[in-house]
Short mmCIF file of C-alpha atoms in Angstrom, two decimals:
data_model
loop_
_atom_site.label_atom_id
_atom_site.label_comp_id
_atom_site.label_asym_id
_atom_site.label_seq_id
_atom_site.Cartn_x
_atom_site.Cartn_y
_atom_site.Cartn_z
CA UNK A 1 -141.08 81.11 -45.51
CA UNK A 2 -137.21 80.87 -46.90
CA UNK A 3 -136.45 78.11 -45.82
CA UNK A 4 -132.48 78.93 -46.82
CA UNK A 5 -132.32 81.86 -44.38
CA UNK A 6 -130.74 79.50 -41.22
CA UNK A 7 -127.99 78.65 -43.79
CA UNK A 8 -127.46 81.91 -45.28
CA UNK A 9 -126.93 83.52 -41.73
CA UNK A 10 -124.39 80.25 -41.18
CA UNK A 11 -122.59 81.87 -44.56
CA UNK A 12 -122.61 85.49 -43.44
CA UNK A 13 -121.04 84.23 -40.02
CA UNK A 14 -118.49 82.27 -41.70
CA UNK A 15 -117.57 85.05 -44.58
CA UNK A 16 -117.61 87.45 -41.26
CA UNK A 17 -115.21 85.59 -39.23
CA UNK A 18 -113.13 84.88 -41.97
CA UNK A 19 -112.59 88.46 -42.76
CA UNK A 20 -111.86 89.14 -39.49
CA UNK A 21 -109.42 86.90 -39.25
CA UNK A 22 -107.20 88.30 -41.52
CA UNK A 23 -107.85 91.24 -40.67
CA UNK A 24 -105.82 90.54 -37.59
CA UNK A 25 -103.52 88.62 -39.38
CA UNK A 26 -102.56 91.89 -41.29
CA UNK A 27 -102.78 93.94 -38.10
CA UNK A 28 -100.29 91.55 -36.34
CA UNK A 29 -97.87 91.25 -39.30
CA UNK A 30 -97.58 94.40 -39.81
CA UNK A 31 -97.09 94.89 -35.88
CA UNK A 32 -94.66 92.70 -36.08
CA UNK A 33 -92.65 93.93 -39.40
CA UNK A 34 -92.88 97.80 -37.99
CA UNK A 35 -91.54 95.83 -34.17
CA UNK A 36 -94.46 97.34 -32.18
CA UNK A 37 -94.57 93.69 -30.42
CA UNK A 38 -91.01 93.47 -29.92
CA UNK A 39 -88.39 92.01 -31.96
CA UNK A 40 -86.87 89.49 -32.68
CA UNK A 41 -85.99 86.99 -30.36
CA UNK A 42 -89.06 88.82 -28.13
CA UNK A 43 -92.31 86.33 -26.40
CA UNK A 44 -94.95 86.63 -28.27
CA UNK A 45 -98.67 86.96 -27.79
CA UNK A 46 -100.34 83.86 -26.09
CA UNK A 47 -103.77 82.81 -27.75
CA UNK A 48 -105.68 84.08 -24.52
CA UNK A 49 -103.99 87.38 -24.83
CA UNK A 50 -104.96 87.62 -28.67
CA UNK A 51 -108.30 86.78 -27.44
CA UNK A 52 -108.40 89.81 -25.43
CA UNK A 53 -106.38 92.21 -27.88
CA UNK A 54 -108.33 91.90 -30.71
CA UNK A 55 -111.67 90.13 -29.33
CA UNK A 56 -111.99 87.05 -31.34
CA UNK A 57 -112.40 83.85 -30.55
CA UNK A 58 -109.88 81.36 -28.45
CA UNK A 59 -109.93 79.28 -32.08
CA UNK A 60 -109.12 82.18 -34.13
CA UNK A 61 -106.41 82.76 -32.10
CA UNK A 62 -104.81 79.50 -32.36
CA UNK A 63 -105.22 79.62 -35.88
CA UNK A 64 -103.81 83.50 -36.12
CA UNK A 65 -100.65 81.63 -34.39
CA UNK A 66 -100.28 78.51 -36.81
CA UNK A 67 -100.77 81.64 -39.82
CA UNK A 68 -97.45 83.06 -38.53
CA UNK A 69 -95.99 80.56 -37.58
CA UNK A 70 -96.09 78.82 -40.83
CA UNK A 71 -95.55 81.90 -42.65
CA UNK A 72 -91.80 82.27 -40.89
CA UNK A 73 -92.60 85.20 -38.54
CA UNK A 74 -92.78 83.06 -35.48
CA UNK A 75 -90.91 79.95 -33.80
CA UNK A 76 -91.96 77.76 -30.91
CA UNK A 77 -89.80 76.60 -28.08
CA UNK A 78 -91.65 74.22 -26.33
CA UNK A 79 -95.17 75.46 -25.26
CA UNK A 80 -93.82 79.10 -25.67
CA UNK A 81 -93.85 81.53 -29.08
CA UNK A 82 -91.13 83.80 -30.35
CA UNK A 83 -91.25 86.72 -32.47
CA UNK A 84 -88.48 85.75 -35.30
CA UNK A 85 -88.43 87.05 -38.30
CA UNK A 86 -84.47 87.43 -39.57
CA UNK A 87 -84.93 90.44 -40.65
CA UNK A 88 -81.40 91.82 -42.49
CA UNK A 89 -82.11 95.35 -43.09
CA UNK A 90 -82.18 99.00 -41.79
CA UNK A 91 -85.91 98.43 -39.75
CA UNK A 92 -84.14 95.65 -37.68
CA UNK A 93 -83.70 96.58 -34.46
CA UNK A 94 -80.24 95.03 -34.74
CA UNK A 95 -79.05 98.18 -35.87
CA UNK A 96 -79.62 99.65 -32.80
CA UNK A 97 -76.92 97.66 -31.79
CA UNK A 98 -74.52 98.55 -34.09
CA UNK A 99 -73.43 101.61 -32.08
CA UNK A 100 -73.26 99.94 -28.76
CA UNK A 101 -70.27 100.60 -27.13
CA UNK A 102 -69.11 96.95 -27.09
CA UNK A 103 -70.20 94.04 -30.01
CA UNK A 104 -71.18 90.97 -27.90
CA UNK A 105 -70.29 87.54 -30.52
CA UNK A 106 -72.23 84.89 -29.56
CA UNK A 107 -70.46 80.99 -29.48
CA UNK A 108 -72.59 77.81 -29.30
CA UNK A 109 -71.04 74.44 -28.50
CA UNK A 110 -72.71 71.43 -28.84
CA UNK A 111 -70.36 68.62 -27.53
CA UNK A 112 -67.86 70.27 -24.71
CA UNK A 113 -66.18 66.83 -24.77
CA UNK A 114 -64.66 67.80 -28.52
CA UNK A 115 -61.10 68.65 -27.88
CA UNK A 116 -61.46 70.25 -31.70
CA UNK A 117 -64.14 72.38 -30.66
CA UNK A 118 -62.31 73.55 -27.24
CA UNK A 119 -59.18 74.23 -29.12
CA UNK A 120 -61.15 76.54 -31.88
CA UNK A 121 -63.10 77.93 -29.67
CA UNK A 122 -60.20 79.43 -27.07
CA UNK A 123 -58.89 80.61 -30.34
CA UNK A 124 -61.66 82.42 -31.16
CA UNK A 125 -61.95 84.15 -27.58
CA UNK A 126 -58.77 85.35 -27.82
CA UNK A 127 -59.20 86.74 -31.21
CA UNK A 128 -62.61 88.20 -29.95
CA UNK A 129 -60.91 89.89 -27.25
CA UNK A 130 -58.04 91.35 -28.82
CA UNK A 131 -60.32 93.06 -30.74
CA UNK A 132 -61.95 94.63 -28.10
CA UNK A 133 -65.50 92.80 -28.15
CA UNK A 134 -66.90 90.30 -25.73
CA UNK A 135 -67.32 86.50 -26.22
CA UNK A 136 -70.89 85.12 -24.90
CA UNK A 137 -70.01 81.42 -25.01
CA UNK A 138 -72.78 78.77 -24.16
CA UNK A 139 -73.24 75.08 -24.48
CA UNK A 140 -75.94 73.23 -25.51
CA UNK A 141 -76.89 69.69 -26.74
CA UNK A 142 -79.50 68.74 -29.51
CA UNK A 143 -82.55 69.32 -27.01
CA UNK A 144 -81.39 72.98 -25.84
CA UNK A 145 -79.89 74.38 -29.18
CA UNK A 146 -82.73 76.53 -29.99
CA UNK A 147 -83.32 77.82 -26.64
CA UNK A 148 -79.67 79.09 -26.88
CA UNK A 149 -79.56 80.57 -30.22
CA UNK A 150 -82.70 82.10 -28.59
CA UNK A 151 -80.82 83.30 -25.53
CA UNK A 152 -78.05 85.16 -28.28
CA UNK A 153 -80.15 87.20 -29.13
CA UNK A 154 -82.11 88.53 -26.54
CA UNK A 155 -79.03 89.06 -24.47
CA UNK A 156 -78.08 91.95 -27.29
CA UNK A 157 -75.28 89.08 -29.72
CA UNK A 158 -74.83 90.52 -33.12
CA UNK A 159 -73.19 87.66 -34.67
CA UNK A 160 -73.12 83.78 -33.54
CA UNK A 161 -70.73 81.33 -34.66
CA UNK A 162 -71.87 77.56 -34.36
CA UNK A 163 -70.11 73.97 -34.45
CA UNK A 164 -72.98 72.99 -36.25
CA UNK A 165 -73.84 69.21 -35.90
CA UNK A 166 -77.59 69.17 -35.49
CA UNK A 167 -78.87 68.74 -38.90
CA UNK A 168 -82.52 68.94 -37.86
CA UNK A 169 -84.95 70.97 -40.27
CA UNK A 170 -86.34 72.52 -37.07
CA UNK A 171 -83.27 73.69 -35.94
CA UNK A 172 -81.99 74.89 -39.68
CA UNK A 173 -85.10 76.55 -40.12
CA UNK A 174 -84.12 78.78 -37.08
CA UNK A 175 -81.29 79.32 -38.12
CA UNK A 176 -82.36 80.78 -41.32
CA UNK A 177 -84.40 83.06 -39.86
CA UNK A 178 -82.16 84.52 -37.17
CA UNK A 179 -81.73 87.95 -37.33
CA UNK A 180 -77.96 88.26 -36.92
CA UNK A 181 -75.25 86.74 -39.30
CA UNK A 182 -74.26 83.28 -37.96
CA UNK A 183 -71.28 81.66 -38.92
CA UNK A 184 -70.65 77.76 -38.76
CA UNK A 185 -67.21 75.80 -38.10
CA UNK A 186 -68.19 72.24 -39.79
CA UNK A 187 -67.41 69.75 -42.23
CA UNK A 188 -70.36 70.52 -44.06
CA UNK A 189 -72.52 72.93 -45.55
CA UNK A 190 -75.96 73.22 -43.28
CA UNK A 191 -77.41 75.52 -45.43
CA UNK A 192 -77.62 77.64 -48.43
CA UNK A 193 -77.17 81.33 -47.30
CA UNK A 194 -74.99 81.51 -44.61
CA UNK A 195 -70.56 81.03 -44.39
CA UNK A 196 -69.39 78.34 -43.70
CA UNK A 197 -65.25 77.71 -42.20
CA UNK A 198 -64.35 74.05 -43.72
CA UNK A 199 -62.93 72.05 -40.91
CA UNK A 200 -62.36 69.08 -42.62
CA UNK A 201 -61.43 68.24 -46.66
CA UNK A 202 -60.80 65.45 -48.95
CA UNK A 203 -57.65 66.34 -49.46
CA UNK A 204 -55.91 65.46 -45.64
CA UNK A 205 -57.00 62.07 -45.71
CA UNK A 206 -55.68 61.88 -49.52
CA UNK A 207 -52.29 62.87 -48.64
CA UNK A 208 -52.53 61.10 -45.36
CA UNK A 209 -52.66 58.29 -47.72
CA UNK A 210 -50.04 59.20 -50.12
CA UNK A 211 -47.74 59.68 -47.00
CA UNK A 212 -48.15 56.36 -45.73
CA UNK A 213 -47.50 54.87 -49.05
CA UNK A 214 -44.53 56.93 -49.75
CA UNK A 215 -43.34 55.55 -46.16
CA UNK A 216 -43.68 52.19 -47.16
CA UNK A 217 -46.20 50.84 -45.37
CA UNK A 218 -47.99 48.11 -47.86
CA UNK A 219 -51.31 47.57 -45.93
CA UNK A 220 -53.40 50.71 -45.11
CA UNK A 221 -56.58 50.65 -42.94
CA UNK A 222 -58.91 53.56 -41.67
CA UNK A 223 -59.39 53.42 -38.27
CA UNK A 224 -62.52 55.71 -36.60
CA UNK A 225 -65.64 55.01 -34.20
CA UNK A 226 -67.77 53.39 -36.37
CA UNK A 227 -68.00 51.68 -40.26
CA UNK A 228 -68.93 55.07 -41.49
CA UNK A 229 -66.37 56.42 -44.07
CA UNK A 230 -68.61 59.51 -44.90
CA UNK A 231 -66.74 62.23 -43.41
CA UNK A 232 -64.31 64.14 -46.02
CA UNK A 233 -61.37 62.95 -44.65
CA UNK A 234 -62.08 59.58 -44.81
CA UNK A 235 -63.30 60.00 -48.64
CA UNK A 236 -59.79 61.23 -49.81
CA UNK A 237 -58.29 58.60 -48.20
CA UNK A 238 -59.89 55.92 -49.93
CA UNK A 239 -59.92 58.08 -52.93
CA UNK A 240 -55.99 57.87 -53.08
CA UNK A 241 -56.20 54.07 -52.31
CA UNK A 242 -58.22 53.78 -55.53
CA UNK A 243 -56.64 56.09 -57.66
CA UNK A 244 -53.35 54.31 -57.11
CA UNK A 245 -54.59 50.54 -57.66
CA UNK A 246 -54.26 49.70 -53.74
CA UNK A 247 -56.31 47.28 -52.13
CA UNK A 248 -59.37 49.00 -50.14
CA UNK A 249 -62.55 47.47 -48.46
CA UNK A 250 -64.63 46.95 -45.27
CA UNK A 251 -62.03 44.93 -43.79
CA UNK A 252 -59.55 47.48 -44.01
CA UNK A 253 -62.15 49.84 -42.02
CA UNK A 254 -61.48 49.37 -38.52
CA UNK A 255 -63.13 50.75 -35.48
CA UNK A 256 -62.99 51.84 -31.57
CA UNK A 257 -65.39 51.20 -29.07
CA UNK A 258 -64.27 52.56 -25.91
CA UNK A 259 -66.64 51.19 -23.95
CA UNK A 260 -66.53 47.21 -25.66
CA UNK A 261 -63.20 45.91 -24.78
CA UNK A 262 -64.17 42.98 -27.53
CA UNK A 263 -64.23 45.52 -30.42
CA UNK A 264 -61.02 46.88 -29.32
CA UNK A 265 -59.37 43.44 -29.26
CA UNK A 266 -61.00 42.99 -32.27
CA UNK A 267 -58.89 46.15 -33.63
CA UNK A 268 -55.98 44.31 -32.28
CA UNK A 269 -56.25 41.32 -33.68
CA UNK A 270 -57.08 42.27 -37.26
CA UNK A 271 -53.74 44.13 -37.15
CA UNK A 272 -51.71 41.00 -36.18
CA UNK A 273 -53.39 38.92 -38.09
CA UNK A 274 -52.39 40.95 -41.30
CA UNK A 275 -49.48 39.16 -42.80
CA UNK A 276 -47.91 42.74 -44.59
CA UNK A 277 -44.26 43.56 -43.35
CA UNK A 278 -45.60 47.44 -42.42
CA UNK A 279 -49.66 48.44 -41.77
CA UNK A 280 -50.35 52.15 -42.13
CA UNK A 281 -53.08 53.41 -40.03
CA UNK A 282 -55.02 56.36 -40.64
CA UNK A 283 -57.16 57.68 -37.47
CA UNK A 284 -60.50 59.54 -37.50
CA UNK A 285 -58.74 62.07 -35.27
CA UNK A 286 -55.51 62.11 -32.49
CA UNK A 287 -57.45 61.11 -29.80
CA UNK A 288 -58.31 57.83 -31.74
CA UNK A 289 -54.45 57.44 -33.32
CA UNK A 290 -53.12 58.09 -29.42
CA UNK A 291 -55.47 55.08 -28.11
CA UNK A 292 -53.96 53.22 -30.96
CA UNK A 293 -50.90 53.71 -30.07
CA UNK A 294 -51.05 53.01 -27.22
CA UNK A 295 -52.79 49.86 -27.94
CA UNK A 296 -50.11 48.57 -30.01
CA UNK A 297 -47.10 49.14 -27.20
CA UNK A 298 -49.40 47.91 -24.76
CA UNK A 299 -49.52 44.94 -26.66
CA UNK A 300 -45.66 44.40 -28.07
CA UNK A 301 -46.86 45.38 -31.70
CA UNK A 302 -43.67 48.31 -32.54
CA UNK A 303 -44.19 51.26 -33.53
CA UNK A 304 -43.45 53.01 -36.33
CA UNK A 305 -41.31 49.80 -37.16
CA UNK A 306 -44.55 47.35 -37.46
CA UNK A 307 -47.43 49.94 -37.48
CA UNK A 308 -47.14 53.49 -38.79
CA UNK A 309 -50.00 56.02 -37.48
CA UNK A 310 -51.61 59.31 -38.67
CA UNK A 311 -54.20 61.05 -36.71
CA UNK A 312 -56.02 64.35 -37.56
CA UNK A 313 -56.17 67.57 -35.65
CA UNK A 314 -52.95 68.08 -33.96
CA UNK A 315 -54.84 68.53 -30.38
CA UNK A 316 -51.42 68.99 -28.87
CA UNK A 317 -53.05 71.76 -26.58
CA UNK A 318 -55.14 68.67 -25.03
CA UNK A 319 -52.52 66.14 -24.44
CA UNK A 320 -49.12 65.64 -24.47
CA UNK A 321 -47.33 66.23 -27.74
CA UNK A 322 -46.25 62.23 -29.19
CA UNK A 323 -43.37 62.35 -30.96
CA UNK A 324 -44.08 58.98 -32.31
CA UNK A 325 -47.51 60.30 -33.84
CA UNK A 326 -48.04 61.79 -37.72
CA UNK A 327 -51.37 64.20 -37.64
CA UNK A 328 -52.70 66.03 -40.30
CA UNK A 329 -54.21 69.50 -39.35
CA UNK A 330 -55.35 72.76 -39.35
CA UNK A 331 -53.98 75.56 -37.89
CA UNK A 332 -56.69 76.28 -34.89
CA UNK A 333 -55.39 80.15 -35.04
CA UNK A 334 -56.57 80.10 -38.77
CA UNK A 335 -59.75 78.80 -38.69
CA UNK A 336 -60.53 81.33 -35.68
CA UNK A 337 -59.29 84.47 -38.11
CA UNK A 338 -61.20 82.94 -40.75
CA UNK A 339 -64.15 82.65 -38.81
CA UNK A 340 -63.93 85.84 -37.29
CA UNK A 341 -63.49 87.67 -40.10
CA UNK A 342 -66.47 86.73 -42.18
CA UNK A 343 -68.56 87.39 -39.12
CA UNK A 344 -67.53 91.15 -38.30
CA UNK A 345 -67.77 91.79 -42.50
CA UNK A 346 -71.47 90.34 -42.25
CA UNK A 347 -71.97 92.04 -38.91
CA UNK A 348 -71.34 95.44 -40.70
CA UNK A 349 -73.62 94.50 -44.16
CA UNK A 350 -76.23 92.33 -42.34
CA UNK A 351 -75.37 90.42 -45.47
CA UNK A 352 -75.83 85.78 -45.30
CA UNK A 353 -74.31 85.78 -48.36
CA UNK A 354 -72.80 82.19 -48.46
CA UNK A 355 -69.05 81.56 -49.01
CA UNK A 356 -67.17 78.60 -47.78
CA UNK A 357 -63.46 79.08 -46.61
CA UNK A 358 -61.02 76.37 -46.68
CA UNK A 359 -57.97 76.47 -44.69
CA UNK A 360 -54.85 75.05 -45.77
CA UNK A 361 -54.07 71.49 -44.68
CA UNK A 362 -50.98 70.75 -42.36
CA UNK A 363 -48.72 67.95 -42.06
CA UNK A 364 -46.61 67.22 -39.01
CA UNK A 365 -44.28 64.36 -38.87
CA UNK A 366 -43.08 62.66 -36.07
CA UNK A 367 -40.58 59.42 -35.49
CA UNK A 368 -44.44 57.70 -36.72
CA UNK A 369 -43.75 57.58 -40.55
CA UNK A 370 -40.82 60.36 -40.04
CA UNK A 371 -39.21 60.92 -43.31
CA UNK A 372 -38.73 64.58 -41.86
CA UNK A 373 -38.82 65.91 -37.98
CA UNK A 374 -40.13 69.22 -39.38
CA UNK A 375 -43.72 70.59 -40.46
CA UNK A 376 -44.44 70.82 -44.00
CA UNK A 377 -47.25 72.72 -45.65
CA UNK A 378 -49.42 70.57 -48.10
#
């Protein structure tokens, strides 16, 4: 009697179903490479109907859906599967699209409540316009960022440009694998093969700095909405602090809470209790330097005579132009053309070939610091 024969049988059935299994796994890629299950952006199979398609087991399938998953030819959105691949060449089904008789450019906000972002972004639809192709803009937070990028391109977009801020691996991974160029408007770079338009550098907090100084304000703090000095900006204003000998440390870091009135009197108080003739103040962005100021002639503290301030952004679209406000800037019209631009030249290679654009860096005095009434270019 051979006694081994139960466990030999076990064997076969394992070496049988293994085989099979990537034997499907084959079949489906190359389904899904050739886009005879849809492409990209397209539901995908769920396990039950693999089950049925290619009658093997409810297991198999699951696993057959972890295989391509992992192996970057699907992505999950909650309990549902996506075909997405990012394909960049002549089999994509994006070129399909190429001919159409109008370009649809996808635009993904993440905070609405960024006056930066609204400014850039009614740039860019005019731009878009102008040029005869139409602006798909949508807003999303951190929970609903793939589901839009998702939405792009079903709904036909053949290029997306993102504020990116959600620095997620889940949501880089996607994307990565998108199969449409994708441009970013951000501070930094998210990832290593797609463009990237620079909206903020070291060097407008550096001559933010250097401005102040040159104004003769003795004591220079940062002011933002939190002890974080990370952001570019920030960095090249310390950076001329230090490179100049001038004194720099947390206390000169000062921040808003909007919604703590004792922070903000805190803000207040450090700035009368600093015994320098003139404090130079440079703010995160405008909408920080305006609360400032504010702040201060709330509070009898002049201004620019006591306190000089410099914000960042020049959001005079949102608000009120303030003569009595220095911002550093850049031109919203430029980063728009900028963006635009690399988008339609990778629309027409399917090329993510990285390159980072940096605008120029604008200066625009008012009675603040005003050594000048006009705009200079740094």
């Amino acid at each position: 009697m051979d006694t081994n024969a139960p466990r030999s049988r076990r064997i076969a059935r394992k070496a049988g179903s293994f085989m099979k299994k990537n034997y499907v796994y084959s079949l489906l890629v190359n389904d899904i490479l050739s886009e005879k299950t849809g492409k990209s952006g397209d539901r995908f199979f769920t396990a039950e109907e693999i089950m049925k398609k290619y009658s093997v087991s409810y297991i198999t399938a699951l696993k057959l859906i972890k295989m391509l998953t992992d192996n970057k030819f699907l992505i999950t959105i909650g309990n549902k599967r996506f075909i997405m691949n990012g394909l960049y060449k002549k089999k994509s089904a994006l070129y399909s699209l190429i001919n159409a008789p109008y370009k649809k450019i996808g635009i993904i906000i993440q905070d609405i409540t960024n006056p930066f972002f609204a400014s850039v972004t009614m740039s860019l639809n005019n731009l878009i316009v102008e040029k005869g192709l139409l602006p798909v803009i949508k807003i999303a937070d951190k929970d609903h960022e793939a589901d839009v990028l998702l939405d792009f391109v079903q709904e036909g977009c053949q290029g997306i440009v993102s504020f990116f801020q959600n620095n997620t691996p889940y949501i880089i991974d996607i994307y990565n694998r998108l199969p449409v160029p994708v441009v970013f408007i951000s501070d930094s770079v998210p990832t290593s093969s797609h463009c990237v338009v620079n909206s903020d550098n070291l060097h407008s907090g550096y001559f933010a700095a250097k401005h102040l100084t040159e104004c003769g304000y003795s004591s220079l703090y940062y002011c933002g909405l939190s002890k974080k000095i990370n952001a570019p900006r920030a960095q090249g204003f310390v950076n001329y602090l230090k490179e100049n000998g001038l004194p720099f440390d947390e206390s000169h870091v000062i921040y808003f809470d909007i919604a703590n009135p004792y922070r903000n009197n805190y803000v207040l108080q450090t700035i009368l209790n600093d015994p320098a003739d003139r404090i130079g103040v440079f703010c995160f962005h405008d909408l920080i330097a305006e609360y400032l100021y504010n702040l201060c002639t709330d509070n009898g503290i002049p201004v620019p005579e006591k306190v000089g301030i410099v914000g960042y952004d020049k959001l005079d679209s949102m608000r009120p132009s303030n003569i009595n406000l220095t911002t550093f800037s850049y031109s919203f019209k430029n980063i728009a053309n900028s963006t635009l631009k690399l988008l339609l030249s990778n629309m027409e290679t399917l090329t993510a070939d990285q390159k980072i654009v940096r605008e120029n860096t604008f200066l625009s005095v008012g009675k603040t610091t005003a050594k000048s009434s006009e705009s200079v270019l740094i």
